[in-house]
């Protein structure tokens, strides 16, 4: 396979942003019929390399050749016309358009210049069926969950007659089933001779699907390796640039000792809280120092549960009490006042203020809680920002640049820092590790453990079941917008059991179900 | 990972060497508006050499420059409020009408006084008018923040109806008053300088203190930058939005006092007519983005001075006011163009690498900021 | 392998939600009309409706152009001035004895050209549309007075014919040719938005310009196109206005941009872009027209009350629209 | 074609006459006085008035006239915002057999049959009257007499005609020279700002001609601020004679005002009745106007209605 000529070569690529050398003398080769993983820590320059390739950014130096001919795209339009089809990190679709239109816009089937809506709808349904997705293609994309949006973006990309398919973290919001589905299709495409460039932070995914790996570090090329010749540990070492025993340490931490959590003090109690059209009424108790995991498929309503508990959405049913006192949750402010923090899964739309600096983004929640006429002194701001930039190794380590200039993973860390400095008593983390590199992910996991040991309660939402299992004392399982069960994370609970509950194929019998509820 | 090729390789071209400082100055956001302002003054001086001269008449400083600063005082005030509104991502078209209403109320009240020079009467009039304006601001704020009407439309309502209200108050007449204390707001003097300048200055300092000495400024910028995120961070954005519209109306009210005091009469139909456009222009020339987010008070003041200088120039050069719009269009476009990063990036490319096809440059310019 | 099946809302239930703003406007418009009919004798006359179209034909055309711009999330403040400039240029050229056909061509070129220029500045130099078109507005208005300080009458035969031709039924009800032209513009625009790539790209750019760019859509071309279209519509509107008044006056159509924006917004188009329909814009223009007709029929309001009532009705309308919209959300 | 009996309004003679009146707007005190006069006169004459305010937009006026035709009023009267562009709608009125009366400002229609009559002031005459006063009162001047002029809204009929009339009158004395002329838009604010510039650019100004009182009043402030005495150092001549202007004249700050009478109401109602009854009326009727010196102003002031 590798004997053939590369379909795409990038050599000596240089790219700077004001204040940052994002890429420095980077090479990349893509061969037809291979899945090529692009690996690197947050901010290593992966997304930038991809955007440089498709002409979103111009390059400062270097050459790109596609099928032997030098190219220099002025924008994604040209790139896709030349057969480079891309799914960018962070879903980049139009929320106001329908699902079907998002798939076909720009290359709508037409007759006499008129767009053929019927064809678009039919073909979209077919395409989504290939991804095992059964949704209303007329629905506006904005009403779909992030995961569905991600799948739609993928559907759009794989429909193009492309010779190069670029997928920048396509799996970050997908669950295991969808990932498998995506991989099946990626293999199909690979076998038909397409070159696929694949970015992910999940190491096992890399080994499951890729043929070759290119590693970037700090905007420089570390090397290109066949997947089979690069063991997982050395891959990580190459990514982070020093030897580390992260992986072993990760494995140690399976399962939390449920008894260790202080289960005597109930912090938040939600009784039959629900909201029509979003989540069926659920009852959930969270104790101080306890980590409660929320498991479920995408769209199962985990985010909704979190939003209701935080007052981001208003419940139309049930009551929430904190420390035994009922509270009226009409606005996030109430929740924050009672010591609840919420890290949204959608950092771009609901998390960061792109124009403000890293520092300002970090202190935002704390400042809001103090009220605007009691400003946090500048010195204290700097101090806090610097501490957390260091603690979470946010890069670049300059708290005074606009947060928009940070890479995706580093933005996530900023968001986390915002809530950590408010020292909440309950921290709701919705997909805090999405799009975060392996090193940082471990850091965050360790942090969760540390926080809960220190008495902070955590509601932890993650698409990665492993992670949920590893960190939670208790796991609530969601299915079809209903909290179907709550399990204490003891030895009897494992991924299989949760998967079964989630899938609903093996519905827990009624007896067991009431038992579990009663146990709460 | 500490070794990082970061901020050392800043924007400044290393080849520039000693020119670095100069470039840093020209790169400043407000460099070009200042240049245009100076150019206007120079043009005026060439046209009429006496333009810069300042004499002392009746114990006051007297001259075109003084006039410009005095006349720009109301615009500065209106633009101040507008800056805050715009930085939350809104816009306030009703400021002109609020000027008219506040002026009308004050003048009407004073005209009904037996002794128009009485300080108590004047103060009551000001308080009444100011209070009414706060109500109007709150009305705008409620429409935008609570009911959720798009700002341009919400304030359009008051823009249309407010003129009617102002005329209703004056019954379509021009109310002329003869009140020394009130007149002083527009044409009085303090320490040989027009009082209006001090009022505007006080307004600027107050707004600056309220926004920059407290966290209000940052919170406004956060709401303008990302309203949803701000809400989730615990900011009561509705309150902030409401507040900025109230501040805007308050500023407009004081500007209305100045405008009416300047001619000692209230004209519901024409007081503050189209001042909203000038104010918006001032804000934008000052570098605050219309989509919300970061704001710059200093820039706004500069913008207001620039616009007033332009107006005065037009009168001074005897250009017909309507045709003068051509002139204004050109100056505005020039200022905005040379300030635009994309335009500068283009020029820079041109200079550095003549012959590069411009298309490649477009993609390089920082677009609406691509996170990740 | 799990199949994701999200509980879908049935198709019929989903439909009204997207069309809700437009439907609300329609209902409110009918109510407004009903009020007129019940209050004033002559209001029920069909010619009243025709007059609303005759009197607002140019506004409708300009609003159609504005709809394109607002759908991309932009705004075009220059429309009123461009309308005036087009009328002025036509009047002035006709006065100089140029043939009508040539004048039409020239007049119809100026608007799109200015629009194209503004579009380029907005796209390539990334200056906010509000400012660029505000400068365009000043420019065009300045040109008007530059051409002539006072109004110029049009005596040309073609213009007079277009102005005075009545197309109607034997009972004396009629519409003007301008109305037909306006309808044609509306139909073409509705087709373009719904069934052409350009139209769909307009929605995409308005939904999320950055995404549209990354999806490989011709964002620059689209953005420039909408300002050009708006310029063209303003030019057509200017021609219609010159038919309407048979003259060009430097201060005509002052503040028209605000009426147009109000009409588009009342029609349910969102100012941030990405959502709205031409049909809504038609309704929006009708709402403004009917409000004004109501006020003239009343005939007792003095100047300031007229303004207050227009403002009040605008408020009531937007509030109702908003409340109904919220209720259904 | 308009014979639908049930909607018609002009069948019996004893029914109230319905007059549709479209006003320019409410842009000045003069205009408001004009409106009030018309409303009061209509009420007094037992005429039903349908009033519409066009807010200075010709489009609105055309719409209003169409609506009057639709409502089948008996007579239409209006003060046109601009001179041109009325033929189409006036034709419609003519076809509907509704007589039209123009007030205050004229239209430039070639077809004089489109309207019955014009009632208003002669702006040229007003400009002339002002000019004549200046000529009279500068007879003894030795050197050149420097005049500055504050024009009205650019392109408007009053501004054009007053400029013309004034220029004609002062041509009588070659020593009179207009050294600066700029539009102050008929507003006080405008008058003040322009005058400030005039004062800075021209060290010696003898006479100011402001084309309405409001601009004159604005200029007054500028003159005082420059340390000069209005009425003495700079003679001020204006047009209109609204109350504030008359006051200034009586106080000796103005020197002369040529009246422009807004109180057209009674005259208009007379005309409406005549036109409605089919009587012949002259094509052009001028309002009764006078001029005021400082002494005359003092006498007239207590009895002025506006
Ligand atoms: N538009 C921009 N302006 C300025 N700096 C930027 C911009 N985009 C990216 N950078 C910087 O370039 C570097 C590389 O970012 P990039 O997004 O390519 O990282 P990444 O490898 O995709 O990381 P992640 O895994 O977190 O997505 C980072 O330091 C980032 O801060
Ligand atoms: N059938 C559907 N039709 C339209 N929208 C849907 C449907 N199902 C879910 N959604 C939308 O998708 C979103 C998914 O719900 P939610 O975010 O609660 O799921 P989640 O379990 O948190 O998923 P994720 O794994 O993406 O975090 C919701 O915002 C909801 O509005
Ligand atoms: Mg990335
Ligand atoms: Mg979620």
XYZ file of C-alpha atoms in Angstrom, chain C residues 79-252:
174
model
C -31.740 52.042 0.499
C -33.741 55.226 1.043
C -30.994 57.405 -0.345
C -30.374 55.093 -3.277
C -34.067 55.224 -4.091
C -33.908 59.002 -4.036
C -30.700 59.074 -6.034
C -32.149 56.795 -8.703
C -35.204 59.006 -9.012
C -33.009 62.100 -9.156
C -30.716 60.645 -11.772
C -33.666 59.561 -13.922
C -35.340 62.924 -13.626
C -32.168 64.790 -14.360
C -31.219 62.661 -17.364
C -34.724 62.905 -18.781
C -34.577 66.633 -18.318
C -31.447 66.635 -20.423
C -33.388 64.878 -23.137
C -31.968 61.388 -22.987
C -34.267 58.674 -24.354
C -36.321 56.854 -21.753
C -34.845 53.424 -22.450
C -31.304 54.633 -21.948
C -32.263 56.454 -18.782
C -33.846 53.286 -17.433
C -30.697 51.305 -18.083
C -28.429 53.888 -16.475
C -30.717 54.333 -13.479
C -30.950 50.596 -12.955
C -27.178 50.256 -13.073
C -26.270 52.839 -10.461
C -27.973 51.170 -7.497
C -26.493 47.705 -7.997
C -23.111 49.252 -8.650
C -23.145 51.108 -5.357
C -24.479 47.966 -3.666
C -21.690 45.928 -5.189
C -19.130 48.423 -3.982
C -20.505 48.411 -0.472
C -20.673 44.612 -0.506
C -17.008 44.412 -1.480
C -15.954 46.781 1.279
C -18.011 44.853 3.812
C -16.662 41.500 2.684
C -13.038 42.211 1.964
C -12.249 44.855 4.529
C -14.560 43.447 7.160
C -16.108 46.745 8.078
C -19.497 46.495 9.651
C -22.405 46.724 7.219
C -24.122 49.296 9.381
C -21.256 51.716 8.889
C -20.524 51.000 5.266
C -24.144 51.385 4.271
C -24.506 54.436 6.469
C -21.670 55.968 4.494
C -23.448 54.762 1.353
C -26.561 56.499 2.580
C -24.736 59.768 3.129
C -23.061 59.410 -0.208
C -26.231 58.786 -2.178
C -28.084 61.556 -0.378
C -25.210 63.906 -1.021
C -25.320 62.973 -4.690
C -29.007 63.872 -4.784
C -28.418 67.466 -3.776
C -25.292 67.511 -5.860
C -27.423 66.724 -8.920
C -29.964 69.380 -8.100
C -30.921 71.365 -5.058
C -34.579 71.423 -5.954
C -36.943 68.857 -7.324
C -37.082 68.066 -11.034
C -40.323 67.251 -12.790
C -40.537 64.424 -15.284
C -42.554 65.086 -18.384
C -41.302 62.181 -20.472
C -44.055 60.298 -22.267
C -43.025 56.836 -21.156
C -42.816 57.869 -17.517
C -46.169 59.632 -17.644
C -47.751 56.612 -19.266
C -46.321 54.244 -16.671
C -47.445 56.593 -13.959
C -50.969 57.183 -15.094
C -51.914 53.886 -16.713
C -54.599 52.210 -14.680
C -55.170 48.522 -14.906
C -58.526 47.748 -13.457
C -61.988 46.378 -13.555
C -65.002 48.131 -15.057
C -66.192 49.286 -11.640
C -63.328 51.682 -11.501
C -61.017 49.792 -9.186
C -57.509 49.749 -10.488
C -53.879 49.139 -9.761
C -50.886 50.840 -11.325
C -48.192 49.198 -13.397
C -45.850 49.660 -10.460
C -47.894 47.174 -8.499
C -47.429 44.557 -11.185
C -43.709 45.219 -11.281
C -43.554 44.930 -7.522
C -45.377 41.617 -7.641
C -43.001 40.348 -10.273
C -40.045 41.293 -8.088
C -41.615 39.539 -5.128
C -42.201 36.331 -7.068
C -38.710 36.264 -8.522
C -37.204 36.917 -5.114
C -39.261 34.222 -3.430
C -38.192 31.751 -6.087
C -34.549 32.717 -5.807
C -34.568 32.306 -2.052
C -36.315 28.955 -2.037
C -35.044 27.259 -5.126
C -31.639 28.498 -6.106
C -28.225 27.928 -4.637
C -27.757 31.629 -4.154
C -30.915 31.754 -2.081
C -29.941 28.821 0.074
C -26.454 30.224 0.544
C -28.043 33.419 1.798
C -29.716 31.470 4.577
C -26.525 29.572 5.353
C -24.404 32.706 5.582
C -27.004 34.249 7.844
C -27.148 31.152 10.006
C -23.443 31.017 10.603
C -21.037 32.741 8.284
C -18.007 30.995 9.668
C -19.568 27.580 9.257
C -20.747 28.426 5.784
C -17.182 29.265 4.912
C -15.912 26.002 6.317
C -18.668 24.136 4.498
C -17.163 25.437 1.309
C -19.925 27.848 0.423
C -19.093 30.955 -1.581
C -19.551 33.294 1.363
C -17.829 36.286 -0.188
C -19.791 36.014 -3.387
C -23.048 35.597 -1.510
C -22.460 38.546 0.737
C -21.534 40.804 -2.129
C -24.507 39.472 -4.073
C -27.054 40.419 -1.432
C -25.882 44.011 -1.289
C -25.932 44.138 -5.047
C -29.445 42.713 -5.040
C -30.475 45.225 -2.443
C -28.978 47.960 -4.592
C -30.874 46.652 -7.590
C -34.115 46.525 -5.657
C -33.529 50.066 -4.426
C -32.919 51.141 -8.002
C -36.139 49.485 -9.136
C -37.836 51.067 -6.143
C -36.409 54.418 -7.193
C -37.789 54.002 -10.697
C -41.176 53.052 -9.259
C -41.040 56.081 -6.991
C -40.282 58.291 -9.970
C -43.300 56.769 -11.713
C -45.252 57.449 -8.565
C -44.312 61.085 -8.171
C -43.242 61.857 -11.749
C -40.308 63.749 -10.365
C -37.050 63.463 -8.566
C -36.654 65.349 -5.328
C -33.441 65.474 -3.316
C -35.137 64.956 0.020
C -37.583 62.270 -0.961
